[in-house]
Short mmCIF file of C-alpha atoms in Angstrom, two decimals:
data_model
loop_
_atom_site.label_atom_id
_atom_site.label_comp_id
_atom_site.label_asym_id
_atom_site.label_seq_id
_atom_site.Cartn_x
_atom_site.Cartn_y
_atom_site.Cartn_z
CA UNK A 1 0.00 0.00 0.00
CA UNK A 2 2.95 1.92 0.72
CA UNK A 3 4.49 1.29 -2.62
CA UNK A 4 1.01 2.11 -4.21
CA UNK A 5 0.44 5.42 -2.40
CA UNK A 6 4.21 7.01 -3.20
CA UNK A 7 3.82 5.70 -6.63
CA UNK A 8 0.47 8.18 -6.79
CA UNK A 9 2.54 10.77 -5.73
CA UNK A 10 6.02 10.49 -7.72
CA UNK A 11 3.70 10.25 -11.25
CA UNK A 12 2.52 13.61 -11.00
CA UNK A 13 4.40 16.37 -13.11
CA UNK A 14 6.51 17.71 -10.42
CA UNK A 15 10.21 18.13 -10.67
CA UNK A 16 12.08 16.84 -7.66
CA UNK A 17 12.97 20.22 -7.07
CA UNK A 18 9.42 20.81 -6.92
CA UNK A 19 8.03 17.95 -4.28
CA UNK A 20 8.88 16.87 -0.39
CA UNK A 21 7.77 13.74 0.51
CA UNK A 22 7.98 12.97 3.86
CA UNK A 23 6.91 9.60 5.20
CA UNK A 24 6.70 9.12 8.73
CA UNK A 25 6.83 5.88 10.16
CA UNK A 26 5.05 5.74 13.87
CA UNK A 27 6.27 2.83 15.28
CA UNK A 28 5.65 0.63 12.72
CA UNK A 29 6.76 -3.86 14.02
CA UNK A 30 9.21 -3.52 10.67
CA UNK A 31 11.18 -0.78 9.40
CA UNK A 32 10.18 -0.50 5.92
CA UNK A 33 12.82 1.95 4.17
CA UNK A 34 14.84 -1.32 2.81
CA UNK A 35 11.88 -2.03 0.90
CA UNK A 36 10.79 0.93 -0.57
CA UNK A 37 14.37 0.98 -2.94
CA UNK A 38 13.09 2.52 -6.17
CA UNK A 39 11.84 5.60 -3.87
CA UNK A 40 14.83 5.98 -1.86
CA UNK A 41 16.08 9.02 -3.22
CA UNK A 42 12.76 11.16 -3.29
CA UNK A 43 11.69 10.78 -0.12
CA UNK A 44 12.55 11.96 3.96
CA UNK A 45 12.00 8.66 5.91
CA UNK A 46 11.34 9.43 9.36
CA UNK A 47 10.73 6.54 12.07
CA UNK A 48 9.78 7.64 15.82
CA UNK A 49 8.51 5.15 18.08
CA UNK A 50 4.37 4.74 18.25
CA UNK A 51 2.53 8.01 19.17
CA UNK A 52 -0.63 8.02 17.23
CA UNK A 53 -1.28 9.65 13.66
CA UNK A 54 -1.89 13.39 14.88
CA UNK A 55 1.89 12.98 16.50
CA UNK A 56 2.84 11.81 13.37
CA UNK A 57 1.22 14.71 11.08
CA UNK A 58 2.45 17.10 13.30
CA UNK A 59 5.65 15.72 12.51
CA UNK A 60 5.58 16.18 9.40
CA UNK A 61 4.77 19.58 9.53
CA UNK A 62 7.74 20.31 12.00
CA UNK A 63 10.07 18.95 9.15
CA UNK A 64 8.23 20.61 6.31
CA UNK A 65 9.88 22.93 4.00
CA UNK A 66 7.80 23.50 1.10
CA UNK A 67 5.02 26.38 0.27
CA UNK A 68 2.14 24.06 0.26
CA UNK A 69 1.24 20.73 2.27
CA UNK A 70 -1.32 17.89 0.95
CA UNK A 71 -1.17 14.92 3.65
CA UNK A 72 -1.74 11.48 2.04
CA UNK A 73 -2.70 8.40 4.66
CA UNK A 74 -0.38 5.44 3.54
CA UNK A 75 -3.22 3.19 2.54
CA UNK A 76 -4.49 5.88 0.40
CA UNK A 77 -3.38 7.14 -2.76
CA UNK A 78 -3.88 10.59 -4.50
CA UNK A 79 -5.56 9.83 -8.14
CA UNK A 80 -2.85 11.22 -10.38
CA UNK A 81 -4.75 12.26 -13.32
CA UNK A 82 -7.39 14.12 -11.53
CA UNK A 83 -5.01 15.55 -8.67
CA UNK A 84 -3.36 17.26 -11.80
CA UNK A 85 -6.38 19.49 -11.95
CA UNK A 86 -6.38 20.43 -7.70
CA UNK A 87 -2.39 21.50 -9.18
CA UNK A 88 -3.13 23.60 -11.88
CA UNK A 89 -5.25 25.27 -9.48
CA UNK A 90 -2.46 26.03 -7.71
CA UNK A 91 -0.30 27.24 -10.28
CA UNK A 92 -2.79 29.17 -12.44
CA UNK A 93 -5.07 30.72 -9.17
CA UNK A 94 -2.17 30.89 -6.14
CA UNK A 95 -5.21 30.21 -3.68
CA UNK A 96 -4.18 29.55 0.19
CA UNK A 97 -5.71 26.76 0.26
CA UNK A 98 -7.58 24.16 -2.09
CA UNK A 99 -10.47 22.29 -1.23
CA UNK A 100 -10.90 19.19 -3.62
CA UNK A 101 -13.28 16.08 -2.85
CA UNK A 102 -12.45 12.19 -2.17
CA UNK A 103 -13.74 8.49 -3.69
CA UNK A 104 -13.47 4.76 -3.23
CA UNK A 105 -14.01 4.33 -6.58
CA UNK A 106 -10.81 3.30 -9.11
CA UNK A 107 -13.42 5.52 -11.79
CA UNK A 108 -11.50 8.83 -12.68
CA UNK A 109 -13.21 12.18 -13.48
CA UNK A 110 -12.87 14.14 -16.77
CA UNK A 111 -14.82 17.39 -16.10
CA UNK A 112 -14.68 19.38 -13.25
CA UNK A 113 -16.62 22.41 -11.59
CA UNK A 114 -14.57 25.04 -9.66
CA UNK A 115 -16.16 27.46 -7.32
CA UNK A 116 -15.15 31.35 -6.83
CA UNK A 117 -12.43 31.97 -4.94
CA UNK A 118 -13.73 32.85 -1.05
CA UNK A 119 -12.69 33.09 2.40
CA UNK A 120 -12.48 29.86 4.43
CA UNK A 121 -14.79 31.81 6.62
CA UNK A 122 -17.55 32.11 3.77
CA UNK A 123 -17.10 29.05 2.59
CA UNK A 124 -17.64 27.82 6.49
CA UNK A 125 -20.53 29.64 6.75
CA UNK A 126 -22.44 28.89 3.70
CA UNK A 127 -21.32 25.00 3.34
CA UNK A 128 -20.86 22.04 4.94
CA UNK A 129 -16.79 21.64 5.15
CA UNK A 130 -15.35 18.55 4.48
CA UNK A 131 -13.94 17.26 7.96
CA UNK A 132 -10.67 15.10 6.88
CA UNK A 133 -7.54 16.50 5.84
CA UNK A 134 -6.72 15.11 3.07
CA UNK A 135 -9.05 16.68 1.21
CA UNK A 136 -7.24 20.18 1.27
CA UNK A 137 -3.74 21.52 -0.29
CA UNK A 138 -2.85 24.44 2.21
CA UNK A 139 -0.15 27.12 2.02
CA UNK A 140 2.36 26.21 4.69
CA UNK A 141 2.39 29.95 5.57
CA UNK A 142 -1.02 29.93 7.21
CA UNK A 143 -0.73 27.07 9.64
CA UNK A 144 1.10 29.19 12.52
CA UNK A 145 0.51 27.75 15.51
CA UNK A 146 -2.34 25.03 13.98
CA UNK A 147 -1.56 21.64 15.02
CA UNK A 148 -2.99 18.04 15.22
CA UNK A 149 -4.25 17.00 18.96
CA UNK A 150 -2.50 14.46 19.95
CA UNK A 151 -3.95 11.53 21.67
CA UNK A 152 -7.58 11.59 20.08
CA UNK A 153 -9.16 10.49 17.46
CA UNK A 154 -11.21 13.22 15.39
CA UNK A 155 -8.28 14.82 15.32
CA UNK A 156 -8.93 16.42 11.40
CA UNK A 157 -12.43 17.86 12.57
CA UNK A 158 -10.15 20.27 15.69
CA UNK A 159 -7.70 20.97 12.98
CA UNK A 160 -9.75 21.71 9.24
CA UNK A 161 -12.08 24.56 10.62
CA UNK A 162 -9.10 26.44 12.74
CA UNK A 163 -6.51 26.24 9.15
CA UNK A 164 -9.91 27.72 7.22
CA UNK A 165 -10.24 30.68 9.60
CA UNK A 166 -6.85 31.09 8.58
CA UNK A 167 -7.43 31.39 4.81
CA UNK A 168 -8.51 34.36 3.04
CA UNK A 169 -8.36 32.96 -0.47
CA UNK A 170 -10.10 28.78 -1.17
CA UNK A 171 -10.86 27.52 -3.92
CA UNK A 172 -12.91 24.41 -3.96
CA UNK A 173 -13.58 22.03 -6.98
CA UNK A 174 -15.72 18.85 -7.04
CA UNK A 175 -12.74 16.90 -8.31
CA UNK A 176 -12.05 13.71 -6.70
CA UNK A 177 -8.56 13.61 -6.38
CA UNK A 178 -8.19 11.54 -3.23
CA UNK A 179 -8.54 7.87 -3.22
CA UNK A 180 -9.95 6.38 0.10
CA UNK A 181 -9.26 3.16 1.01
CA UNK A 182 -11.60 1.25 3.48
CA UNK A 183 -10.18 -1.02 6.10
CA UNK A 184 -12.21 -2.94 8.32
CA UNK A 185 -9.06 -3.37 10.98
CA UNK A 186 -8.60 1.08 10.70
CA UNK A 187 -9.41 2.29 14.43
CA UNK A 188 -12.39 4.08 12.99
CA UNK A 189 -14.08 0.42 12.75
CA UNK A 190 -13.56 -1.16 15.89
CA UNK A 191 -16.64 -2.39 17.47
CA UNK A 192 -15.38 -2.90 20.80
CA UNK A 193 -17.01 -0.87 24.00
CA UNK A 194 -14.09 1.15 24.56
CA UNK A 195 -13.25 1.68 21.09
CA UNK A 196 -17.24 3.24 20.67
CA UNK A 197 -16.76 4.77 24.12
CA UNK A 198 -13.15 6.58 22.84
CA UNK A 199 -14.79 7.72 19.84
CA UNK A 200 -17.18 9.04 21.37
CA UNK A 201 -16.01 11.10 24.39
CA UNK A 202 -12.77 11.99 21.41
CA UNK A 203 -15.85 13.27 19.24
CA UNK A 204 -17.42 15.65 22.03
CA UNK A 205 -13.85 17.23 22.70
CA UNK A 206 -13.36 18.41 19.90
CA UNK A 207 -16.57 20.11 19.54
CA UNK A 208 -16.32 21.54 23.11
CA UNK A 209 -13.23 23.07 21.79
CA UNK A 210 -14.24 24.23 18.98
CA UNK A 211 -17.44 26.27 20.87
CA UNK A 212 -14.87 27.75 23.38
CA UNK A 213 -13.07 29.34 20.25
CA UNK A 214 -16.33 30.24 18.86
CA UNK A 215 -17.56 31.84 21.70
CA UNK A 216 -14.16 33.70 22.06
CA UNK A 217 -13.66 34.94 18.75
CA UNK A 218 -15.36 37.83 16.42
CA UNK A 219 -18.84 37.74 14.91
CA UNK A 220 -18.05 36.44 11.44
CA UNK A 221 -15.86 33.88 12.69
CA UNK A 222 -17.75 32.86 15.56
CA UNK A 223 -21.15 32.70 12.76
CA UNK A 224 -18.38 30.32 10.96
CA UNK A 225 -18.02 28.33 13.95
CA UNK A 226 -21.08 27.72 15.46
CA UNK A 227 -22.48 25.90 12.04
CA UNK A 228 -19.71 23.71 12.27
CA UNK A 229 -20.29 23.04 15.78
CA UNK A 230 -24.12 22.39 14.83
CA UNK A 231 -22.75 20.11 11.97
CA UNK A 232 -20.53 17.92 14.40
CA UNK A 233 -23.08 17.98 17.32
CA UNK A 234 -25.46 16.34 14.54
CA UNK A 235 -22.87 13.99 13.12
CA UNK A 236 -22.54 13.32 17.25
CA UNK A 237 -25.94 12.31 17.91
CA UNK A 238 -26.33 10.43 14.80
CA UNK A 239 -22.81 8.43 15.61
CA UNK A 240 -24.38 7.71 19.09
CA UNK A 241 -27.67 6.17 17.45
CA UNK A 242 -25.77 3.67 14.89
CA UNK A 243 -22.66 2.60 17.18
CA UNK A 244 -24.49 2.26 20.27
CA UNK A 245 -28.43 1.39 19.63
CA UNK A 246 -29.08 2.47 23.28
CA UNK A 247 -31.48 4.26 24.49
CA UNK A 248 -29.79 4.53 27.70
CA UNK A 249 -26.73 5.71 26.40
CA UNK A 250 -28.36 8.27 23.77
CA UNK A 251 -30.49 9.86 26.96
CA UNK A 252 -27.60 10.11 28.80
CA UNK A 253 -25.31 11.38 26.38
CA UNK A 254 -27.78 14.09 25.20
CA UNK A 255 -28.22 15.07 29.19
CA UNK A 256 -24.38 15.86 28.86
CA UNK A 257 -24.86 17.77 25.87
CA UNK A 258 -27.69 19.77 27.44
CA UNK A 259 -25.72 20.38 30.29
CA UNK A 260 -23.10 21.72 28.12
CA UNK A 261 -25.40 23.94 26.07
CA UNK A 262 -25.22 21.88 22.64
CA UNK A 263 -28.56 20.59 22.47
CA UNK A 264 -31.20 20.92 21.38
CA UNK A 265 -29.62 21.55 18.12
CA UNK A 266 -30.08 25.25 17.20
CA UNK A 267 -32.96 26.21 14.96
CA UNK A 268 -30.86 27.13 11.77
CA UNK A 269 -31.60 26.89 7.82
CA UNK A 270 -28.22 25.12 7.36
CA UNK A 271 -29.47 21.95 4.80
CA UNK A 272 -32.87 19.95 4.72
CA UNK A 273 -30.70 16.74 6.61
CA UNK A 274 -29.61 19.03 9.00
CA UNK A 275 -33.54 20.42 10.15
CA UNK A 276 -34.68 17.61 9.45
CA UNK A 277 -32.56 15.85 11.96
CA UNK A 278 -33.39 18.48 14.38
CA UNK A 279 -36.72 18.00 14.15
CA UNK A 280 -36.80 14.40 14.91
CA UNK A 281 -34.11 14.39 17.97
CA UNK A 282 -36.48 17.10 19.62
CA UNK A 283 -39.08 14.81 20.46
CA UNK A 284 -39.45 11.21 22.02
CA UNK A 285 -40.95 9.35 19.31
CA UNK A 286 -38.10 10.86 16.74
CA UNK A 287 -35.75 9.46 19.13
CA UNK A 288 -36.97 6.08 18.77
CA UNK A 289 -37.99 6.00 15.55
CA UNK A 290 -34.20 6.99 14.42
CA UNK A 291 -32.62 4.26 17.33
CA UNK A 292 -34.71 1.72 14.69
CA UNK A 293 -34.25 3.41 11.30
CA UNK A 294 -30.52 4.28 11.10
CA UNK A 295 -27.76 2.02 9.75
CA UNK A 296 -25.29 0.21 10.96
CA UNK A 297 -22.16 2.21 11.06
CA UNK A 298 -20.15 2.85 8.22
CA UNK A 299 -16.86 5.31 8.50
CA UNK A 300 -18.12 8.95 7.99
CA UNK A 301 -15.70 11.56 6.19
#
């Protein structure tokens, strides 16, 4: 996978001088460098001992040198051909960051629809962000102090709106650049109790954080925030109902969120889902009728 993902990345037209590719091995049982021969030469190998994949990321950062950053998970792969476009973008438009869109599909894209340039705090506003990383090419210059939480998992959803308050030119396409690979092992999938439980409790930090900021920051960002904050709170709720199916653990986890302010969900006209989903988690019978209804989990991006 390894081989696979680099190979994605060393077949796009960039002159050496032009890419950094830092790979970051946390911990892994086998040191994989002596394997990985034919890409010797264009990449940074780092190996640390096992701290999670936010410590990792953040390393990365700390050793990059480059004017823009695209993080690629290692069972991943960027989709050459249609990542071409997200790099023309670049080149041609200069934007601080680009916002491009993801697949699990081999199927590659021939036409593509950019947006108008905007600030990451319009497009926050107006839009439902996309929470993972990968799905964004950032100018190294606007990170500052930005970095991954370490310990959690979630970590993208602290660290995507907090880079986008930071960027006052995105450009977003609907090309689908990024291929996701699904892996029923990943720690996204584990069904155990703790595992749910760490999700979770990880998934309600991060949106406690992210409320502090908003509540701490000025109008149009805090506008910015709180939608995103509604968004997650939802996500929250529903990832309660389809890992869990408790009742007893979706009353008492929506108790906590009371307590905290979060819900009910605020009366806004963000998307049809979104008041529709409000509706039904302000009364009894939605309650139930969803802890029957929804799916079986499935990883959410």
């Amino acid at each position: 996978m390894i081989k696979d993902c680099l190979h994605s990345i060393l077949s796009l037209s960039l002159r050496p001088a032009e890419r950094e590719i830092i790979l970051v091995d946390d911990g892994s049982q086998k040191c994989v460098i002596d394997e990985l021969d034919d890409a010797k030469e264009d990449i940074i190998y780092i190996r640390q001992r096992n701290q999670g994949l936010s410590a990792a990321r953040n390393m990365g950062l700390k050793m990059a040198t480059g004017k823009y950053v695209q993080f690629v998970d290692s069972d991943d792969r960027l989709i050459t051909p249609v990542y071409e476009h997200c790099l023309d973008l670049i080149r041609f438009k200069q934007p601080e960051m680009v916002v491009f869109d993801y697949t699990n599909k081999e199927k590659q894209q021939v036409l593509f629809k950019d947006h108008d340039e905007r600030t990451g705090i319009d497009y926050m506003t107006n839009c439902n962000i996309h929470g993972t990383v990968c799905d964004y090419i950032f100018s190294r210059d606007i990170i500052g102090g930005v970095r991954f939480v370490e310990g959690i998992i979630h970590e993208d959803e602290n660290f995507t709106p907090r880079l986008l308050l930071k960027a006052k030119r995105v450009v977003v396409t609907d090309a689908k650049a990024y291929l996701y690979n699904t892996r029923t092992d990943s720690i996204t999938n584990k069904r155990t109790p703790e595992a749910i439980a760490k999700r979770l409790d990880n998934k309600l930090y991060v949106i406690e954080g992210l409320r502090k900021l908003a509540l701490q920051s000025p109008t149009d960002e805090r506008v910015a925030l709180s939608r995103r904050v509604a968004q997650l709170t939802m996500d929250y709720i529903y990832q309660i109902i389809i890992e869990t199916k408790s009742r007893t653990e979706l009353d008492t986890r929506l108790e906590a969120l009371k307590q905290k302010q979060l819900f009910p969900l605020p009366e806004r006209d963000y998307t049809n889902k979104y008041k529709w989903f409000r509706r039904m988690t302000n009364s009894e019978i939605g309650l139930t009728v969803l802890l029957h209804t929804l799916p079986l989990m499935s990883r959410e991006r």
